[in-house]
Amino acid sequence: MTGNHKDTSITRRRALAVTGGTVAAGGLAVAGYRSAFAGTATETDATTAAATASASSSDGACMTLMSSVTEGPYYLDGALVRKDITEGKSGVPLTLRLTVVDATDGCTPVPGAAVEIWHCDAWGYYSGYTTADPGGSAPAESEDGSTADDGTYLRGYQIANANGVVKFETIFPGWYTPRTCHIHLKVHTGGAKEDGTYGGGKVNHTGQLFFADDIAEEVFTLEPYARHSGTYTRLDDDMVYGGGGASSGLLTLEPVKKADPSKGYKGFLTLGVDPDAENTGAGGGGGGTPPGDAPTGTPPSGAPGGTPTGTPPSDAPTVSASS
């Protein structure tokens, strides 16, 4: 199906892969929370955040960066410039706020960084790859009744403000075999926004964001998630999550309404990047291999399969990709 979007697209040729590294929990994470969840950033907020970040850098927390991982087989060229990426996809609301800081310069904010995210829907389907089997038992992606464009939903990027903050409105991701619940992440630095696009710069890091098992499993008992049954992969068994908490991309989640997960969550994390580093997106870590006709590899038994409805970019990874 085709949707009408006023959002401007970004292509891989004009915008380098989004990068980002997560910073260890502690003072820096608090600074990211304060600046991210303020309705409007004030001078006092910015000063407090900078002071807290600077203090945290003295104990090395700011320098703890998440290891690069592959972008996975479900990346598509042409992410839309927008804050709300849901396109009508149903699920538990998730407000995601990320703060990008320079881990090599006292954890100072990185305004102008372009942060891109993409993830599956409540049943484990990615836009552009809607025929790929998410594993277990799930309805066909087309049965969700949404009017989402099957080539663009749950994908998008934003430009960091003066405090290094970006915000996304999305839904809590579902899951697919053999992965735990996650969101893919890229951050561009050193480029500039021109006419609604982001050009230039370099690739610093490609990563993934993760969710605590207890919260994810509670969400998955709700509709529409509950219609996808099967064996869910917990964090400790995931082939990509490094086990380091925030430094491995684990989000801090806060319920919108206590004792009612259906009302949604706010998620936040501070991303410490090295603006001088470059990352091709190949990264490390294992991971499920791509579905049929995706960038590379032969899917193992139980991995997502099928033929994607989107065409992978010509410069997709040529190594075993983490999904």
Coordinates of N, CA, C and O in Angstrom, one line a residue, residues 3 10 74 92 102 113 125 129 132 167 179 194 199 203 221 229 262 284 308-309 314:
G3 N 1.3 5.3 1.2 CA 0.8 6.4 2.1 C 1.2 7.7 1.6 O 2.2 7.8 0.9
I10 N 15.5 10.7 3.7 CA 17.0 10.7 3.8 C 17.5 9.5 3.1 O 17.0 8.4 3.4
Y74 N 17.3 -5.8 8.1 CA 16.0 -5.1 7.9 C 16.2 -3.6 7.7 O 15.2 -2.9 7.8
V92 N 1.4 -0.6 22.3 CA 1.6 0.2 23.5 C 2.5 1.4 23.2 O 3.6 1.2 22.6
D102 N 29.3 14.0 23.4 CA 30.6 13.7 22.9 C 31.4 13.0 24.0 O 31.8 13.7 25.0
A113 N 23.4 16.2 15.6 CA 23.5 14.8 15.3 C 22.2 14.3 14.8 O 21.2 14.7 15.3
Y125 N 6.9 -7.9 12.6 CA 7.1 -7.6 11.1 C 7.8 -6.3 11.0 O 7.5 -5.3 11.7
Y129 N 9.7 -5.7 4.7 CA 10.0 -7.1 4.8 C 8.8 -7.8 5.4 O 8.9 -8.7 6.2
A132 N 8.4 -11.7 5.7 CA 9.3 -12.5 6.5 C 8.6 -13.0 7.8 O 8.0 -12.3 8.5
K167 N 13.6 13.2 20.0 CA 12.4 12.5 20.6 C 11.7 11.8 19.5 O 11.5 12.3 18.4
R179 N 15.4 -13.3 18.2 CA 15.8 -12.2 18.9 C 15.0 -11.7 20.1 O 13.8 -12.0 20.1
E194 N 20.0 20.3 5.5 CA 19.7 21.2 4.4 C 18.5 20.8 3.7 O 18.4 19.7 3.2
G199 N 23.1 15.8 5.2 CA 24.1 15.4 4.3 C 25.5 15.5 4.9 O 25.7 16.3 5.9
V203 N 30.0 8.0 9.7 CA 29.4 7.0 10.5 C 30.3 6.7 11.7 O 31.5 6.4 11.6
T221 N 1.6 -9.6 26.9 CA 0.3 -10.2 27.3 C -0.9 -9.4 26.8 O -2.0 -9.9 26.9
S229 N 2.2 -15.8 19.4 CA 2.6 -16.8 20.4 C 3.9 -17.5 20.0 O 4.2 -17.6 18.8
S262 N -0.7 -0.7 29.5 CA -1.3 -0.4 28.2 C -1.3 1.1 27.9 O -1.4 1.5 26.8
G284 N 30.1 -6.0 15.2 CA 30.5 -7.3 15.7 C 29.2 -7.9 16.3 O 28.1 -7.5 16.1
P308 N 11.6 -10.2 1.2 CA 11.2 -8.8 1.6 C 10.4 -8.1 0.5 O 10.6 -8.3 -0.7
T309 N 9.6 -7.2 0.9 CA 8.8 -6.4 0.0 C 9.6 -5.2 -0.4 O 9.3 -4.5 -1.4
S314 N 22.2 -1.3 -2.1 CA 23.3 -2.0 -2.8 C 24.6 -2.1 -2.0 O 25.4 -3.0 -2.2

